Amino acid sequence: MAVSVTNEFDINAPVSVVMEVLQDIPALPDWSGPHSAAEVLTEHPDGTPDTVRVTVGMIGINDTQELAYSWTDTVAKWELVESSQLAMQNGSYTLTEIGENKTHVKLDLVIDLKIKLPGFLIKKGQKAAAETAEKGLTAESEKRFNA
């Protein structure tokens, strides 16, 4: 059964800086605790990441995933290509400028596990994913903007 999470938050940095952080796949483990490794496998013609491989650990499940990304100036989308633990994953960050050097972020994430887990563990994982996105992406974007 697929589960979804949506989280919305604001970052004190312009859209361009937040997008720069999202496109910097190799730096993902620096700001996202569940990610222990991340690498770009292929790039789109414009140099943005196309397929990536990430190693993730959350709620006692460790997984290496291959994801396919698509990008616009304000949206980062990905979908699962391959995983040992997930049957499906689709996600997106949608960025909206809300003032000078301020960005509203909406995260949408849908996952379907191959294995059965108790509902409370799935909810715990959803909450952790949303919190990591908010705290980590905010801290990294604001750090880069203020550097």
mmCIF file with all atom_site columns, C-alpha atoms in Angstrom:
data_model
loop_
_atom_site.group_PDB
_atom_site.id
_atom_site.type_symbol
_atom_site.label_atom_id
_atom_site.label_alt_id
_atom_site.label_comp_id
_atom_site.label_asym_id
_atom_site.label_entity_id
_atom_site.label_seq_id
_atom_site.pdbx_PDB_ins_code
_atom_site.Cartn_x
_atom_site.Cartn_y
_atom_site.Cartn_z
_atom_site.occupancy
_atom_site.B_iso_or_equiv
_atom_site.pdbx_formal_charge
_atom_site.auth_seq_id
_atom_site.auth_comp_id
_atom_site.auth_asym_id
_atom_site.auth_atom_id
_atom_site.pdbx_PDB_model_num
ATOM 1   C CA . MET A 1 1   ? 0.000  0.000  0.000   1.00 0.00 ? 1   MET A CA 1
ATOM 2   C CA . ALA A 1 2   ? 1.437  3.371  -1.035  1.00 0.00 ? 2   ALA A CA 1
ATOM 3   C CA . VAL A 1 3   ? 1.820  6.044  1.615   1.00 0.00 ? 3   VAL A CA 1
ATOM 4   C CA . SER A 1 4   ? 2.317  9.736  1.035   1.00 0.00 ? 4   SER A CA 1
ATOM 5   C CA . VAL A 1 5   ? 3.621  12.749 2.915   1.00 0.00 ? 5   VAL A CA 1
ATOM 6   C CA . THR A 1 6   ? 3.452  16.437 2.123   1.00 0.00 ? 6   THR A CA 1
ATOM 7   C CA . ASN A 1 7   ? 5.414  19.097 3.949   1.00 0.00 ? 7   ASN A CA 1
ATOM 8   C CA . GLU A 1 8   ? 5.511  22.837 3.319   1.00 0.00 ? 8   GLU A CA 1
ATOM 9   C CA . PHE A 1 9   ? 8.021  25.280 4.784   1.00 0.00 ? 9   PHE A CA 1
ATOM 10  C CA . ASP A 1 10  ? 9.882  28.518 4.061   1.00 0.00 ? 10  ASP A CA 1
ATOM 11  C CA . ILE A 1 11  ? 13.612 29.052 3.590   1.00 0.00 ? 11  ILE A CA 1
ATOM 12  C CA . ASN A 1 12  ? 15.454 32.361 3.916   1.00 0.00 ? 12  ASN A CA 1
ATOM 13  C CA . ALA A 1 13  ? 17.310 31.967 0.622   1.00 0.00 ? 13  ALA A CA 1
ATOM 14  C CA . PRO A 1 14  ? 16.367 32.593 -3.017  1.00 0.00 ? 14  PRO A CA 1
ATOM 15  C CA . VAL A 1 15  ? 14.900 29.872 -5.237  1.00 0.00 ? 15  VAL A CA 1
ATOM 16  C CA . SER A 1 16  ? 18.171 29.664 -7.210  1.00 0.00 ? 16  SER A CA 1
ATOM 17  C CA . VAL A 1 17  ? 20.159 28.748 -4.086  1.00 0.00 ? 17  VAL A CA 1
ATOM 18  C CA . VAL A 1 18  ? 17.622 26.146 -2.915  1.00 0.00 ? 18  VAL A CA 1
ATOM 19  C CA . MET A 1 19  ? 17.646 24.596 -6.401  1.00 0.00 ? 19  MET A CA 1
ATOM 20  C CA . GLU A 1 20  ? 21.449 24.590 -6.381  1.00 0.00 ? 20  GLU A CA 1
ATOM 21  C CA . VAL A 1 21  ? 21.366 22.560 -3.142  1.00 0.00 ? 21  VAL A CA 1
ATOM 22  C CA . LEU A 1 22  ? 18.840 20.093 -4.597  1.00 0.00 ? 22  LEU A CA 1
ATOM 23  C CA . GLN A 1 23  ? 20.932 19.615 -7.748  1.00 0.00 ? 23  GLN A CA 1
ATOM 24  C CA . ASP A 1 24  ? 24.112 19.014 -5.735  1.00 0.00 ? 24  ASP A CA 1
ATOM 25  C CA . ILE A 1 25  ? 23.408 15.293 -5.359  1.00 0.00 ? 25  ILE A CA 1
ATOM 26  C CA . PRO A 1 26  ? 26.896 14.337 -4.049  1.00 0.00 ? 26  PRO A CA 1
ATOM 27  C CA . ALA A 1 27  ? 26.355 16.736 -1.096  1.00 0.00 ? 27  ALA A CA 1
ATOM 28  C CA . LEU A 1 28  ? 23.016 15.115 -0.131  1.00 0.00 ? 28  LEU A CA 1
ATOM 29  C CA . PRO A 1 29  ? 24.551 13.092 2.757   1.00 0.00 ? 29  PRO A CA 1
ATOM 30  C CA . ASP A 1 30  ? 25.888 16.370 4.212   1.00 0.00 ? 30  ASP A CA 1
ATOM 31  C CA . TRP A 1 31  ? 22.389 17.700 4.932   1.00 0.00 ? 31  TRP A CA 1
ATOM 32  C CA . SER A 1 32  ? 20.154 14.626 4.882   1.00 0.00 ? 32  SER A CA 1
ATOM 33  C CA . GLY A 1 33  ? 20.913 12.291 7.773   1.00 0.00 ? 33  GLY A CA 1
ATOM 34  C CA . PRO A 1 34  ? 19.271 9.170  6.307   1.00 0.00 ? 34  PRO A CA 1
ATOM 35  C CA . HIS A 1 35  ? 21.474 9.390  3.175   1.00 0.00 ? 35  HIS A CA 1
ATOM 36  C CA . SER A 1 36  ? 24.899 7.816  3.655   1.00 0.00 ? 36  SER A CA 1
ATOM 37  C CA . ALA A 1 37  ? 25.963 8.014  -0.010  1.00 0.00 ? 37  ALA A CA 1
ATOM 38  C CA . ALA A 1 38  ? 24.799 9.748  -3.187  1.00 0.00 ? 38  ALA A CA 1
ATOM 39  C CA . GLU A 1 39  ? 26.246 9.879  -6.677  1.00 0.00 ? 39  GLU A CA 1
ATOM 40  C CA . VAL A 1 40  ? 25.203 11.108 -10.096 1.00 0.00 ? 40  VAL A CA 1
ATOM 41  C CA . LEU A 1 41  ? 25.177 8.278  -12.642 1.00 0.00 ? 41  LEU A CA 1
ATOM 42  C CA . THR A 1 42  ? 24.103 10.253 -15.720 1.00 0.00 ? 42  THR A CA 1
ATOM 43  C CA . GLU A 1 43  ? 23.352 13.892 -16.518 1.00 0.00 ? 43  GLU A CA 1
ATOM 44  C CA . HIS A 1 44  ? 20.814 15.657 -18.693 1.00 0.00 ? 44  HIS A CA 1
ATOM 45  C CA . PRO A 1 45  ? 22.301 17.653 -21.620 1.00 0.00 ? 45  PRO A CA 1
ATOM 46  C CA . ASP A 1 46  ? 22.141 20.836 -19.492 1.00 0.00 ? 46  ASP A CA 1
ATOM 47  C CA . GLY A 1 47  ? 24.330 19.227 -16.798 1.00 0.00 ? 47  GLY A CA 1
ATOM 48  C CA . THR A 1 48  ? 21.607 18.606 -14.216 1.00 0.00 ? 48  THR A CA 1
ATOM 49  C CA . PRO A 1 49  ? 21.472 15.144 -12.621 1.00 0.00 ? 49  PRO A CA 1
ATOM 50  C CA . ASP A 1 50  ? 19.450 12.585 -14.600 1.00 0.00 ? 50  ASP A CA 1
ATOM 51  C CA . THR A 1 51  ? 19.912 9.236  -12.853 1.00 0.00 ? 51  THR A CA 1
ATOM 52  C CA . VAL A 1 52  ? 21.387 9.019  -9.375  1.00 0.00 ? 52  VAL A CA 1
ATOM 53  C CA . ARG A 1 53  ? 22.184 6.293  -6.867  1.00 0.00 ? 53  ARG A CA 1
ATOM 54  C CA . VAL A 1 54  ? 21.570 6.919  -3.171  1.00 0.00 ? 54  VAL A CA 1
ATOM 55  C CA . THR A 1 55  ? 22.062 4.786  -0.090  1.00 0.00 ? 55  THR A CA 1
ATOM 56  C CA . VAL A 1 56  ? 19.406 5.430  2.529   1.00 0.00 ? 56  VAL A CA 1
ATOM 57  C CA . GLY A 1 57  ? 18.773 4.120  6.015   1.00 0.00 ? 57  GLY A CA 1
ATOM 58  C CA . MET A 1 58  ? 15.523 4.832  7.835   1.00 0.00 ? 58  MET A CA 1
ATOM 59  C CA . ILE A 1 59  ? 13.341 3.034  10.395  1.00 0.00 ? 59  ILE A CA 1
ATOM 60  C CA . GLY A 1 60  ? 15.732 0.096  10.401  1.00 0.00 ? 60  GLY A CA 1
ATOM 61  C CA . ILE A 1 61  ? 15.670 -0.391 6.621   1.00 0.00 ? 61  ILE A CA 1
ATOM 62  C CA . ASN A 1 62  ? 18.789 0.162  4.547   1.00 0.00 ? 62  ASN A CA 1
ATOM 63  C CA . ASP A 1 63  ? 18.428 0.479  0.805   1.00 0.00 ? 63  ASP A CA 1
ATOM 64  C CA . THR A 1 64  ? 20.349 1.493  -2.278  1.00 0.00 ? 64  THR A CA 1
ATOM 65  C CA . GLN A 1 65  ? 18.085 3.192  -4.770  1.00 0.00 ? 65  GLN A CA 1
ATOM 66  C CA . GLU A 1 66  ? 18.432 4.372  -8.336  1.00 0.00 ? 66  GLU A CA 1
ATOM 67  C CA . LEU A 1 67  ? 16.297 7.429  -9.070  1.00 0.00 ? 67  LEU A CA 1
ATOM 68  C CA . ALA A 1 68  ? 15.501 9.315  -12.270 1.00 0.00 ? 68  ALA A CA 1
ATOM 69  C CA . TYR A 1 69  ? 15.283 13.112 -11.917 1.00 0.00 ? 69  TYR A CA 1
ATOM 70  C CA . SER A 1 70  ? 13.674 15.843 -13.991 1.00 0.00 ? 70  SER A CA 1
ATOM 71  C CA . TRP A 1 71  ? 14.121 19.554 -13.386 1.00 0.00 ? 71  TRP A CA 1
ATOM 72  C CA . THR A 1 72  ? 12.622 22.940 -14.147 1.00 0.00 ? 72  THR A CA 1
ATOM 73  C CA . ASP A 1 73  ? 13.666 26.279 -12.650 1.00 0.00 ? 73  ASP A CA 1
ATOM 74  C CA . THR A 1 74  ? 11.300 25.688 -9.728  1.00 0.00 ? 74  THR A CA 1
ATOM 75  C CA . VAL A 1 75  ? 10.608 21.924 -9.560  1.00 0.00 ? 75  VAL A CA 1
ATOM 76  C CA . ALA A 1 76  ? 12.788 18.917 -8.799  1.00 0.00 ? 76  ALA A CA 1
ATOM 77  C CA . LYS A 1 77  ? 11.002 15.610 -9.468  1.00 0.00 ? 77  LYS A CA 1
ATOM 78  C CA . TRP A 1 78  ? 12.217 12.064 -9.082  1.00 0.00 ? 78  TRP A CA 1
ATOM 79  C CA . GLU A 1 79  ? 10.895 8.569  -9.499  1.00 0.00 ? 79  GLU A CA 1
ATOM 80  C CA . LEU A 1 80  ? 12.237 5.216  -8.485  1.00 0.00 ? 80  LEU A CA 1
ATOM 81  C CA . VAL A 1 81  ? 14.054 3.183  -11.121 1.00 0.00 ? 81  VAL A CA 1
ATOM 82  C CA . GLU A 1 82  ? 15.376 0.376  -8.919  1.00 0.00 ? 82  GLU A CA 1
ATOM 83  C CA . SER A 1 83  ? 15.369 -0.583 -5.223  1.00 0.00 ? 83  SER A CA 1
ATOM 84  C CA . SER A 1 84  ? 15.536 -3.718 -3.133  1.00 0.00 ? 84  SER A CA 1
ATOM 85  C CA . GLN A 1 85  ? 13.113 -2.388 -0.488  1.00 0.00 ? 85  GLN A CA 1
ATOM 86  C CA . LEU A 1 86  ? 10.686 -0.112 -2.365  1.00 0.00 ? 86  LEU A CA 1
ATOM 87  C CA . ALA A 1 87  ? 8.136  -1.059 -4.994  1.00 0.00 ? 87  ALA A CA 1
ATOM 88  C CA . MET A 1 88  ? 7.546  2.607  -5.912  1.00 0.00 ? 88  MET A CA 1
ATOM 89  C CA . GLN A 1 89  ? 8.683  6.104  -5.015  1.00 0.00 ? 89  GLN A CA 1
ATOM 90  C CA . ASN A 1 90  ? 7.734  9.433  -6.565  1.00 0.00 ? 90  ASN A CA 1
ATOM 91  C CA . GLY A 1 91  ? 8.726  12.746 -5.100  1.00 0.00 ? 91  GLY A CA 1
ATOM 92  C CA . SER A 1 92  ? 9.012  16.413 -5.845  1.00 0.00 ? 92  SER A CA 1
ATOM 93  C CA . TYR A 1 93  ? 10.146 19.687 -4.390  1.00 0.00 ? 93  TYR A CA 1
ATOM 94  C CA . THR A 1 94  ? 8.201  22.667 -5.722  1.00 0.00 ? 94  THR A CA 1
ATOM 95  C CA . LEU A 1 95  ? 9.803  26.051 -5.026  1.00 0.00 ? 95  LEU A CA 1
ATOM 96  C CA . THR A 1 96  ? 7.960  29.369 -5.022  1.00 0.00 ? 96  THR A CA 1
ATOM 97  C CA . GLU A 1 97  ? 9.528  32.779 -4.515  1.00 0.00 ? 97  GLU A CA 1
ATOM 98  C CA . ILE A 1 98  ? 7.648  34.535 -1.707  1.00 0.00 ? 98  ILE A CA 1
ATOM 99  C CA . GLY A 1 99  ? 9.720  37.644 -1.263  1.00 0.00 ? 99  GLY A CA 1
ATOM 100 C CA . GLU A 1 100 ? 13.192 38.946 -1.681  1.00 0.00 ? 100 GLU A CA 1
ATOM 101 C CA . ASN A 1 101 ? 15.536 36.060 -0.919  1.00 0.00 ? 101 ASN A CA 1
ATOM 102 C CA . LYS A 1 102 ? 12.791 33.853 0.511   1.00 0.00 ? 102 LYS A CA 1
ATOM 103 C CA . THR A 1 103 ? 11.466 30.555 -0.887  1.00 0.00 ? 103 THR A CA 1
ATOM 104 C CA . HIS A 1 104 ? 8.376  28.517 -0.070  1.00 0.00 ? 104 HIS A CA 1
ATOM 105 C CA . VAL A 1 105 ? 9.040  24.789 -0.460  1.00 0.00 ? 105 VAL A CA 1
ATOM 106 C CA . LYS A 1 106 ? 6.473  22.058 -0.938  1.00 0.00 ? 106 LYS A CA 1
ATOM 107 C CA . LEU A 1 107 ? 7.659  18.467 -0.649  1.00 0.00 ? 107 LEU A CA 1
ATOM 108 C CA . ASP A 1 108 ? 5.437  15.691 -1.968  1.00 0.00 ? 108 ASP A CA 1
ATOM 109 C CA . LEU A 1 109 ? 6.598  12.113 -1.484  1.00 0.00 ? 109 LEU A CA 1
ATOM 110 C CA . VAL A 1 110 ? 4.809  8.834  -2.227  1.00 0.00 ? 110 VAL A CA 1
ATOM 111 C CA . ILE A 1 111 ? 6.383  5.471  -1.431  1.00 0.00 ? 111 ILE A CA 1
ATOM 112 C CA . ASP A 1 112 ? 5.287  1.864  -1.560  1.00 0.00 ? 112 ASP A CA 1
ATOM 113 C CA . LEU A 1 113 ? 7.366  -0.679 0.341   1.00 0.00 ? 113 LEU A CA 1
ATOM 114 C CA . LYS A 1 114 ? 7.954  -4.197 -0.962  1.00 0.00 ? 114 LYS A CA 1
ATOM 115 C CA . ILE A 1 115 ? 7.890  -5.491 2.600   1.00 0.00 ? 115 ILE A CA 1
ATOM 116 C CA . LYS A 1 116 ? 5.076  -5.261 5.135   1.00 0.00 ? 116 LYS A CA 1
ATOM 117 C CA . LEU A 1 117 ? 5.699  -3.048 8.145   1.00 0.00 ? 117 LEU A CA 1
ATOM 118 C CA . PRO A 1 118 ? 3.490  -1.970 11.038  1.00 0.00 ? 118 PRO A CA 1
ATOM 119 C CA . GLY A 1 119 ? 1.636  1.276  10.404  1.00 0.00 ? 119 GLY A CA 1
ATOM 120 C CA . PHE A 1 120 ? 3.366  3.108  13.256  1.00 0.00 ? 120 PHE A CA 1
ATOM 121 C CA . LEU A 1 121 ? 6.790  2.423  11.693  1.00 0.00 ? 121 LEU A CA 1
ATOM 122 C CA . ILE A 1 122 ? 5.646  3.697  8.315   1.00 0.00 ? 122 ILE A CA 1
ATOM 123 C CA . LYS A 1 123 ? 4.273  6.873  9.930   1.00 0.00 ? 123 LYS A CA 1
ATOM 124 C CA . LYS A 1 124 ? 7.540  7.316  11.833  1.00 0.00 ? 124 LYS A CA 1
ATOM 125 C CA . GLY A 1 125 ? 9.469  7.042  8.560   1.00 0.00 ? 125 GLY A CA 1
ATOM 126 C CA . GLN A 1 126 ? 7.164  9.535  6.846   1.00 0.00 ? 126 GLN A CA 1
ATOM 127 C CA . LYS A 1 127 ? 7.604  12.038 9.662   1.00 0.00 ? 127 LYS A CA 1
ATOM 128 C CA . ALA A 1 128 ? 11.388 11.584 9.627   1.00 0.00 ? 128 ALA A CA 1
ATOM 129 C CA . ALA A 1 129 ? 11.533 12.140 5.851   1.00 0.00 ? 129 ALA A CA 1
ATOM 130 C CA . ALA A 1 130 ? 9.499  15.339 6.100   1.00 0.00 ? 130 ALA A CA 1
ATOM 131 C CA . GLU A 1 131 ? 11.526 16.665 9.041   1.00 0.00 ? 131 GLU A CA 1
ATOM 132 C CA . THR A 1 132 ? 14.842 15.846 7.354   1.00 0.00 ? 132 THR A CA 1
ATOM 133 C CA . ALA A 1 133 ? 13.744 17.660 4.226   1.00 0.00 ? 133 ALA A CA 1
ATOM 134 C CA . GLU A 1 134 ? 12.666 20.724 6.160   1.00 0.00 ? 134 GLU A CA 1
ATOM 135 C CA . LYS A 1 135 ? 15.552 20.986 8.620   1.00 0.00 ? 135 LYS A CA 1
ATOM 136 C CA . GLY A 1 136 ? 18.359 19.802 6.382   1.00 0.00 ? 136 GLY A CA 1
ATOM 137 C CA . LEU A 1 137 ? 17.388 21.608 3.183   1.00 0.00 ? 137 LEU A CA 1
ATOM 138 C CA . THR A 1 138 ? 16.682 24.804 5.128   1.00 0.00 ? 138 THR A CA 1
ATOM 139 C CA . ALA A 1 139 ? 20.005 24.741 6.983   1.00 0.00 ? 139 ALA A CA 1
ATOM 140 C CA . GLU A 1 140 ? 22.065 23.922 3.888   1.00 0.00 ? 140 GLU A CA 1
ATOM 141 C CA . SER A 1 141 ? 20.317 26.503 1.680   1.00 0.00 ? 141 SER A CA 1
ATOM 142 C CA . GLU A 1 142 ? 20.632 29.275 4.259   1.00 0.00 ? 142 GLU A CA 1
ATOM 143 C CA . LYS A 1 143 ? 24.284 28.365 4.907   1.00 0.00 ? 143 LYS A CA 1
ATOM 144 C CA . ARG A 1 144 ? 25.121 28.589 1.197   1.00 0.00 ? 144 ARG A CA 1
ATOM 145 C CA . PHE A 1 145 ? 23.180 31.821 0.773   1.00 0.00 ? 145 PHE A CA 1
ATOM 146 C CA . ASN A 1 146 ? 24.880 33.491 3.728   1.00 0.00 ? 146 ASN A CA 1
ATOM 147 C CA . ALA A 1 147 ? 28.383 32.219 2.856   1.00 0.00 ? 147 ALA A CA 1
#
